[in-house]
XYZ file of C-alpha atoms in Angstrom:
557
model
C 89.840 129.462 83.044
C 92.444 126.888 82.308
C 95.597 128.693 81.809
C 97.490 127.867 78.069
C 100.851 128.644 79.026
C 103.071 127.716 82.192
C 106.528 126.840 83.306
C 105.673 123.434 84.235
C 102.556 121.407 83.716
C 101.998 118.287 86.346
C 99.812 115.492 85.311
C 98.374 114.520 88.111
C 96.411 115.675 91.603
C 97.964 113.572 94.353
C 100.349 113.817 97.283
C 103.371 114.136 94.853
C 101.907 116.158 92.292
C 100.409 118.513 95.032
C 103.515 118.302 96.876
C 105.751 119.281 93.537
C 103.043 122.080 92.880
C 103.385 123.690 96.270
C 107.235 123.896 96.033
C 106.991 125.294 92.737
C 104.640 127.736 93.836
C 106.843 128.570 96.626
C 109.952 129.435 94.388
C 107.322 131.409 92.446
C 106.746 129.103 89.248
C 104.000 129.191 87.007
C 102.652 126.324 87.558
C 99.319 124.242 86.022
C 98.010 120.582 87.713
C 96.042 118.680 85.805
C 93.755 116.031 86.931
C 91.434 113.977 85.436
C 89.325 112.951 87.786
C 86.143 115.535 89.264
C 87.410 115.346 92.941
C 90.699 114.260 94.860
C 91.100 110.528 95.784
C 88.906 109.003 98.733
C 89.399 105.778 99.255
C 92.170 103.554 101.371
C 95.776 104.438 100.917
C 99.243 105.433 102.601
C 98.867 105.194 106.400
C 102.398 106.524 107.472
C 104.010 109.911 106.580
C 108.304 110.104 108.002
C 110.094 112.566 108.967
C 111.810 114.124 105.989
C 107.702 114.123 104.251
C 106.862 116.554 107.063
C 110.075 118.558 106.744
C 109.098 119.007 103.078
C 105.526 120.241 104.052
C 107.863 122.308 106.760
C 109.341 124.008 103.423
C 106.229 124.786 101.958
C 104.155 126.180 105.324
C 101.762 123.453 105.809
C 103.371 121.089 108.050
C 100.943 122.323 110.906
C 97.696 121.661 108.810
C 99.212 118.367 107.665
C 100.042 117.178 111.103
C 96.451 117.698 112.233
C 95.943 114.786 110.404
C 98.821 112.790 111.995
C 99.500 110.268 115.214
C 102.671 111.396 115.977
C 105.407 108.567 116.859
C 103.743 105.583 115.711
C 104.844 102.808 117.062
C 104.604 99.470 114.865
C 105.020 95.607 116.420
C 104.985 92.485 114.797
C 103.437 89.851 117.183
C 102.462 86.010 116.601
C 99.621 84.136 116.477
C 99.792 84.075 120.302
C 100.244 87.827 120.856
C 104.111 87.604 121.747
C 106.114 90.554 120.730
C 108.468 89.730 117.933
C 110.016 93.072 116.812
C 108.732 96.624 117.510
C 109.822 99.499 115.682
C 109.739 102.268 118.115
C 112.415 105.182 117.135
C 112.580 108.071 119.415
C 115.527 110.691 117.719
C 114.265 113.509 115.823
C 117.260 114.295 113.733
C 115.325 115.930 111.115
C 113.137 117.961 113.437
C 109.868 115.472 113.651
C 109.167 112.254 114.383
C 110.265 109.952 112.532
C 106.753 107.630 112.386
C 103.543 109.246 112.065
C 100.069 107.384 111.195
C 97.557 109.650 108.899
C 94.453 109.463 106.700
C 95.999 110.182 102.871
C 92.655 111.895 101.692
C 92.700 114.265 104.150
C 96.116 114.818 103.940
C 95.908 115.409 99.995
C 93.117 118.241 100.486
C 95.372 120.118 102.718
C 98.285 120.289 100.409
C 95.455 121.519 97.179
C 94.235 124.088 99.389
C 97.457 124.759 100.052
C 97.398 125.948 96.186
C 95.222 128.636 96.589
C 98.416 130.678 98.044
C 99.516 130.925 94.806
C 98.348 133.322 92.059
C 100.498 131.700 89.638
C 99.233 127.767 90.033
C 96.076 126.338 88.938
C 94.854 123.365 89.755
C 92.281 121.578 87.087
C 89.756 118.748 87.304
C 88.295 116.850 85.201
C 90.945 117.090 82.400
C 93.053 114.109 81.101
C 96.312 114.124 79.384
C 96.225 112.709 75.937
C 99.888 113.533 74.392
C 103.193 115.648 73.951
C 105.418 116.903 71.442
C 108.234 119.513 71.241
C 107.705 122.394 69.978
C 109.820 123.758 66.537
C 113.339 122.441 66.060
C 114.943 123.490 69.435
C 112.424 122.116 71.021
C 112.683 124.404 73.925
C 108.611 124.236 74.793
C 106.241 121.279 74.861
C 102.788 121.175 73.190
C 100.481 119.532 75.505
C 97.360 118.078 74.617
C 94.364 117.692 76.805
C 91.014 116.296 76.669
C 88.149 117.251 79.164
C 87.024 114.203 81.019
C 82.649 113.910 81.214
C 80.769 112.633 84.391
C 81.251 109.258 82.880
C 85.023 109.500 83.139
C 85.427 109.296 79.417
C 87.936 112.147 78.276
C 85.835 112.665 75.089
C 85.692 116.695 75.210
C 87.577 119.298 72.969
C 91.354 118.808 72.890
C 92.947 121.817 75.030
C 96.502 122.608 74.197
C 98.814 124.045 77.188
C 102.153 125.209 76.051
C 105.048 124.243 78.886
C 108.336 124.466 79.858
C 108.497 121.579 81.516
C 105.863 118.055 81.710
C 105.963 115.694 84.999
C 104.072 112.965 85.092
C 102.698 112.155 88.612
C 99.984 109.940 87.660
C 100.001 107.206 89.168
C 101.376 103.170 88.305
C 99.396 103.288 85.025
C 100.898 106.628 84.302
C 99.745 108.127 80.871
C 102.766 110.503 80.520
C 104.977 107.152 81.669
C 103.564 105.536 78.357
C 103.868 108.296 76.197
C 107.246 108.827 76.883
C 107.861 104.901 76.396
C 109.037 104.108 78.948
C 108.945 100.234 80.784
C 108.343 99.861 83.849
C 110.304 96.980 85.175
C 109.755 94.713 88.477
C 106.729 92.066 89.159
C 103.496 92.389 90.764
C 102.961 89.782 93.712
C 100.195 87.713 93.049
C 98.519 88.249 96.849
C 95.874 90.124 97.310
C 94.837 92.566 100.413
C 91.699 93.286 101.681
C 91.801 96.865 103.629
C 89.067 97.773 105.530
C 88.524 100.950 107.079
C 86.207 101.433 110.785
C 84.524 104.810 112.072
C 84.544 105.000 115.540
C 87.458 103.129 116.310
C 85.681 100.136 118.627
C 90.167 99.663 119.843
C 90.839 103.147 120.283
C 94.993 101.692 121.167
C 97.110 104.209 119.301
C 99.763 101.632 117.647
C 100.340 99.512 114.223
C 100.377 95.475 114.739
C 101.455 93.047 112.275
C 99.618 89.651 113.139
C 102.244 86.801 112.095
C 99.836 84.102 111.909
C 100.129 81.557 109.326
C 96.467 80.409 108.911
C 95.541 84.133 109.556
C 97.474 87.176 109.085
C 96.286 90.826 108.929
C 97.504 93.892 110.319
C 95.501 96.559 112.569
C 95.847 100.158 112.348
C 95.331 103.049 114.627
C 94.620 106.013 112.651
C 93.604 109.587 113.244
C 90.202 111.307 113.740
C 88.485 107.589 115.117
C 89.328 105.451 112.072
C 90.770 101.658 112.864
C 91.916 100.245 109.859
C 92.119 96.396 109.079
C 94.148 94.644 106.417
C 93.348 91.182 105.496
C 94.863 88.692 102.996
C 92.620 87.235 99.832
C 93.353 83.731 99.763
C 94.288 83.157 96.030
C 91.918 82.223 93.540
C 89.091 84.267 95.565
C 86.700 86.460 93.812
C 87.392 89.836 94.555
C 84.028 90.956 94.450
C 82.618 88.537 96.482
C 85.589 89.390 99.253
C 84.276 93.046 99.431
C 81.075 91.931 100.034
C 79.147 92.797 103.563
C 78.481 89.231 104.499
C 82.665 88.239 104.018
C 83.823 91.494 105.259
C 81.718 90.855 108.627
C 82.584 87.337 108.955
C 86.634 88.541 108.833
C 85.926 91.187 111.685
C 84.178 89.030 113.945
C 87.674 87.005 113.865
C 89.048 89.811 115.300
C 86.589 91.749 117.314
C 83.810 90.695 119.415
C 80.856 88.882 117.873
C 78.683 91.806 119.358
C 80.359 94.783 117.831
C 79.196 95.787 114.591
C 81.214 98.268 113.397
C 80.346 100.942 111.208
C 82.809 100.285 107.976
C 83.823 103.677 106.115
C 85.186 101.676 103.005
C 86.378 98.587 101.811
C 88.681 97.669 98.688
C 91.011 94.787 97.548
C 94.529 95.858 96.229
C 97.453 94.076 95.023
C 101.238 94.930 95.662
C 103.603 96.088 93.009
C 107.529 96.003 93.263
C 108.679 97.974 89.738
C 110.675 101.097 89.078
C 111.440 102.868 85.511
C 114.492 102.966 83.811
C 114.804 106.635 84.329
C 112.806 109.539 85.376
C 113.682 111.824 82.481
C 113.057 112.073 78.927
C 114.384 115.950 77.606
C 111.624 117.697 78.976
C 109.329 115.392 80.022
C 109.617 113.755 83.740
C 107.863 111.215 85.757
C 107.752 110.853 89.718
C 105.847 108.834 92.608
C 103.996 105.967 91.425
C 104.389 106.815 87.693
C 108.134 106.217 88.105
C 108.201 103.657 91.240
C 105.767 100.750 92.964
C 106.442 99.390 95.982
C 104.292 96.899 98.628
C 102.966 99.009 101.702
C 104.829 97.001 104.440
C 106.869 100.027 105.124
C 104.545 102.774 104.267
C 107.405 104.539 101.807
C 105.355 104.377 98.606
C 103.654 107.853 100.095
C 107.359 109.404 101.205
C 109.322 108.191 98.074
C 107.218 110.556 95.776
C 107.300 113.316 98.308
C 110.838 112.910 98.047
C 110.893 112.880 94.279
C 108.949 116.448 94.756
C 111.110 117.467 97.071
C 114.098 117.112 95.314
C 112.660 118.228 91.670
C 111.007 121.329 92.437
C 114.062 123.506 93.175
C 115.868 122.097 89.923
C 112.558 122.817 87.821
C 112.614 126.454 89.110
C 116.443 127.034 88.410
C 115.924 125.341 85.179
C 112.651 127.576 84.333
C 114.367 130.649 85.100
C 117.055 130.048 83.174
C 119.565 130.161 86.051
C 120.826 126.816 85.612
C 121.226 124.797 82.307
C 118.579 122.021 81.341
C 121.249 119.262 82.371
C 120.708 119.965 86.280
C 117.703 117.507 85.195
C 119.553 115.258 84.633
C 120.376 114.830 88.073
C 117.202 114.034 89.737
C 117.444 110.333 88.027
C 120.967 110.608 89.229
C 120.071 110.745 92.502
C 116.286 109.558 93.454
C 116.810 106.343 91.209
C 118.953 104.256 93.407
C 117.344 105.698 96.786
C 114.013 104.483 95.288
C 115.182 100.625 94.543
C 116.436 100.648 98.099
C 113.068 101.178 99.500
C 111.303 98.988 97.242
C 113.817 96.006 97.823
C 113.708 96.611 101.963
C 109.565 96.516 101.234
C 109.923 93.587 99.527
C 111.729 91.759 102.097
C 109.332 93.168 104.926
C 106.435 91.208 102.746
C 108.650 88.237 102.625
C 109.045 88.126 106.603
C 105.076 88.825 107.145
C 103.993 86.377 104.330
C 106.918 83.633 103.873
C 106.719 82.120 100.371
C 107.322 78.652 101.949
C 106.562 76.666 105.042
C 110.353 76.488 105.548
C 110.565 80.269 105.722
C 107.294 80.282 107.647
C 109.084 77.930 110.051
C 112.769 79.869 110.244
C 110.762 82.988 111.145
C 108.625 81.439 113.598
C 111.815 79.770 115.419
C 114.221 82.447 115.326
C 112.084 85.523 115.281
C 111.371 85.370 119.475
C 114.962 84.439 119.856
C 116.463 87.388 117.563
C 113.934 89.807 119.868
C 115.956 88.888 122.807
C 119.512 90.212 121.417
C 119.772 93.549 122.860
C 121.633 95.164 119.851
C 119.213 93.785 117.146
C 116.071 94.838 119.081
C 117.541 98.437 119.176
C 118.578 97.765 115.428
C 115.168 97.665 114.292
C 113.433 99.827 117.543
C 115.325 102.938 115.843
C 114.494 102.145 112.616
C 118.434 101.989 111.522
C 117.411 99.667 108.625
C 115.522 102.174 106.707
C 117.934 103.565 103.739
C 118.571 106.842 103.864
C 119.780 109.193 100.708
C 122.905 109.505 100.126
C 124.204 111.138 96.358
C 127.532 109.823 95.446
C 126.944 111.603 92.194
C 124.724 114.687 91.236
C 124.228 118.575 92.363
C 126.986 117.624 94.958
C 130.532 118.150 95.573
C 132.073 116.068 97.689
C 135.193 116.813 99.291
C 138.984 116.124 98.332
C 140.135 115.194 101.962
C 138.371 112.170 103.950
C 135.151 112.696 104.737
C 134.616 110.068 107.263
C 131.052 111.486 108.627
C 129.699 110.917 105.048
C 128.535 114.240 105.460
C 128.035 115.844 101.564
C 125.055 114.217 99.759
C 123.037 113.307 103.186
C 120.037 115.122 104.848
C 121.219 118.141 106.780
C 120.097 118.002 110.496
C 117.456 120.449 111.900
C 118.420 121.684 114.897
C 116.428 124.548 116.718
C 118.339 127.571 116.940
C 117.670 131.288 118.512
C 117.806 134.736 116.705
C 119.346 137.531 118.568
C 115.875 138.532 120.195
C 115.725 134.955 121.803
C 113.255 133.626 119.532
C 113.750 129.627 119.143
C 112.783 128.214 115.514
C 113.924 125.194 113.867
C 116.826 125.552 111.528
C 114.560 125.126 108.111
C 111.959 128.380 109.259
C 114.768 130.650 110.033
C 116.634 130.334 106.462
C 113.218 129.254 104.442
C 113.056 127.479 100.919
C 116.159 128.248 99.716
C 120.014 127.544 98.938
C 122.600 128.430 102.312
C 125.536 128.448 102.986
C 125.768 127.978 106.598
C 129.304 128.498 109.086
C 130.200 127.735 112.146
C 130.980 130.852 114.896
C 132.971 132.721 112.369
C 131.363 134.697 109.304
C 132.589 133.637 105.521
C 131.996 136.710 103.723
C 136.085 137.736 103.261
C 136.881 134.288 101.368
C 133.488 135.112 98.577
C 134.958 136.494 95.563
C 132.697 138.401 93.111
C 132.050 135.525 90.779
C 130.490 133.093 94.148
C 128.750 136.492 95.067
C 127.127 136.587 92.000
C 126.190 132.704 92.201
C 124.858 132.811 95.533
C 122.425 135.851 94.476
C 121.246 133.848 91.493
C 120.675 130.996 94.343
C 119.114 133.307 96.391
C 121.168 131.859 98.923
C 121.033 132.799 102.650
C 124.302 133.396 104.605
C 124.144 132.259 107.997
C 126.824 132.014 110.791
C 125.815 129.772 113.723
C 127.302 129.988 117.073
C 127.096 128.584 120.211
C 124.361 130.316 122.199
C 126.719 131.891 125.095
C 128.629 134.459 122.260
C 127.039 137.415 121.126
C 124.763 136.661 117.909
C 125.352 140.935 116.936
C 129.077 140.808 116.564
C 130.202 140.725 112.661
C 127.086 139.585 110.809
C 127.640 137.933 107.082
C 126.651 140.390 104.678
C 122.510 140.538 104.199
C 122.654 137.534 106.356
C 121.342 135.831 109.676
C 123.282 135.146 112.948
C 122.180 132.211 114.983
C 122.605 130.296 117.916
C 123.378 127.003 118.399
C 120.390 125.936 121.131
C 121.310 122.487 122.186
C 125.022 122.041 120.728
C 123.448 119.853 117.530
C 125.857 122.121 115.143
C 128.770 122.147 116.826
C 128.388 117.898 117.416
C 127.864 117.829 113.495
C 130.769 120.270 112.599
C 133.117 118.362 114.575
C 132.926 115.440 112.669
C 132.328 117.488 109.181
C 135.361 117.657 106.777
C 135.174 121.635 107.156
C 133.539 124.858 108.920
C 131.027 125.656 106.271
C 128.415 123.799 104.771
C 126.425 124.654 101.442
C 122.666 123.352 101.794
C 120.190 122.906 98.965
C 116.702 123.812 99.095
C 116.153 119.928 99.490
C 118.032 119.987 102.783
C 120.443 117.671 101.494
C 124.507 118.474 101.959
C 125.883 119.727 98.884
C 129.319 120.904 100.159
C 131.248 120.848 103.072
C 134.709 123.170 103.079
C 136.818 125.403 104.827
C 136.386 129.208 104.475
C 139.704 129.359 102.013
C 138.334 126.700 99.781
C 134.866 128.763 99.549
C 135.339 130.067 96.001
C 136.570 127.016 94.407
C 134.017 124.673 96.286
C 131.429 127.078 94.677
C 132.869 127.088 91.458
C 132.335 123.470 91.142
C 129.049 122.769 92.789
C 128.004 126.103 90.092
C 129.259 123.581 87.393
C 127.445 120.551 88.325
C 124.117 122.834 88.995
C 125.069 123.489 85.197
C 125.248 127.415 85.913
C 127.356 129.911 83.814
C 128.224 131.884 86.131
C 130.154 133.962 84.060
C 126.496 135.346 82.232
C 124.921 135.984 85.546
C 124.421 140.046 86.050
C 126.595 141.592 88.686
C 125.894 140.767 92.302
C 123.851 143.926 94.327
C 126.868 143.834 96.761
C 130.208 142.653 97.432
C 132.397 141.235 100.219
C 134.085 143.730 102.504
C 137.867 142.511 100.790
C 138.956 140.105 98.084
C 138.997 136.786 98.819
C 142.447 135.639 100.304
């Protein structure tokens, strides 16, 4: 039976909606996901998952299931028509605990995310239900009345209306989002006239493990290795070509004959023509209605960031909805979602557009410049390393939002960025990744010494309301049993990553958000003031919180 009451109603069972539902399920939030289709989508879609997305799946206990459908450390090479290497993207560092580039098969990953919802009795997934309308309930508008309609086998939403009451509605329903339209939001940007034909082959006839962009003025194409013996080709559709004709067997086999030997007749799994879009909504929130993923932004596929940007949205939004749904934080916390995600999504769009212009220049002069400069730039060491290590990728940085920037110089720019994920060891010697040790929650992590003595009663109430884990990290040669924090952990810095991080940071205690963004860094004696400021930015009235279960051993100095 479809629940008629929930905390969060998510429209759209794509990767963003399913990831958000897994985060909410892990955090104990009553969630309903509705999808108008009778099954999850199974056609050519995203092929690249990055380390930030894998870390999000790790947070909800699904990373091992997801990684079964990935190719780790996948190299992306740009070659000219003669096969000469112009640039290669092949990062080897893993600051967030996972490979930075991974090929993957999206429908299989989506399926793992959907199966993951079965772990949570408070989360439901309902197929064949289409969103129709939303309206506030009562003069205060503290809840929403969301009207759905069942969808028949022909795809018509002609069934009887189904009304669901929810505190929050999140549209994760794609580029043609009905939820975004109901919010009255424009979808600003542009759509390229160039179209591309995607062909997926079974029984991979080539078998090499990476990605190749062929920069050929007359015949540009992309070739990708995917898990489970699948090979993908992407060919540009000439302007004015008929889409149906271009997807025909005759045209598909003719194109494949240009990249495979004539006697090779591959088994085609699917083929589909698509167009690139670069669009973003002006805001991601209107009252109790929000949008995420492709409903909020669309970008060309050239950097494989459309999927990953949606996962970042879900990771940012999940813990905020949980705090707001439980009444711990005020509704204003949800304003930080647009504050923190809009600029970064826009930067990813611009990067994707730029890479597309390099791959298929818009003018003969631009093609000439690329063809002449590309081989020269590839010989310059610093340029080659800049590209290979993906230093060009915009990383999240929040100058405003649910973060507290220090009043002293932050030379490392630590606050508002994603925290590293080093390996840690517990007192028994068991080694794990940091996120697995602390779980999907806030955390206070101090270097070497416990910080409990500097926490007043008000700070303790806040930490308990946030379910924050207190953690002390020490060099692996020191005792992990000496003076542990109250109800907390002492972990060993296995390879010195923590020491190097704190050495450059503006303090010795870091406040980590559940999405692993650094919310604040301070010295122990500054903790109370820092946490008061963080509570204000989280829209939490600490005075209204109940008394904590435990108090620090002595009053804050």
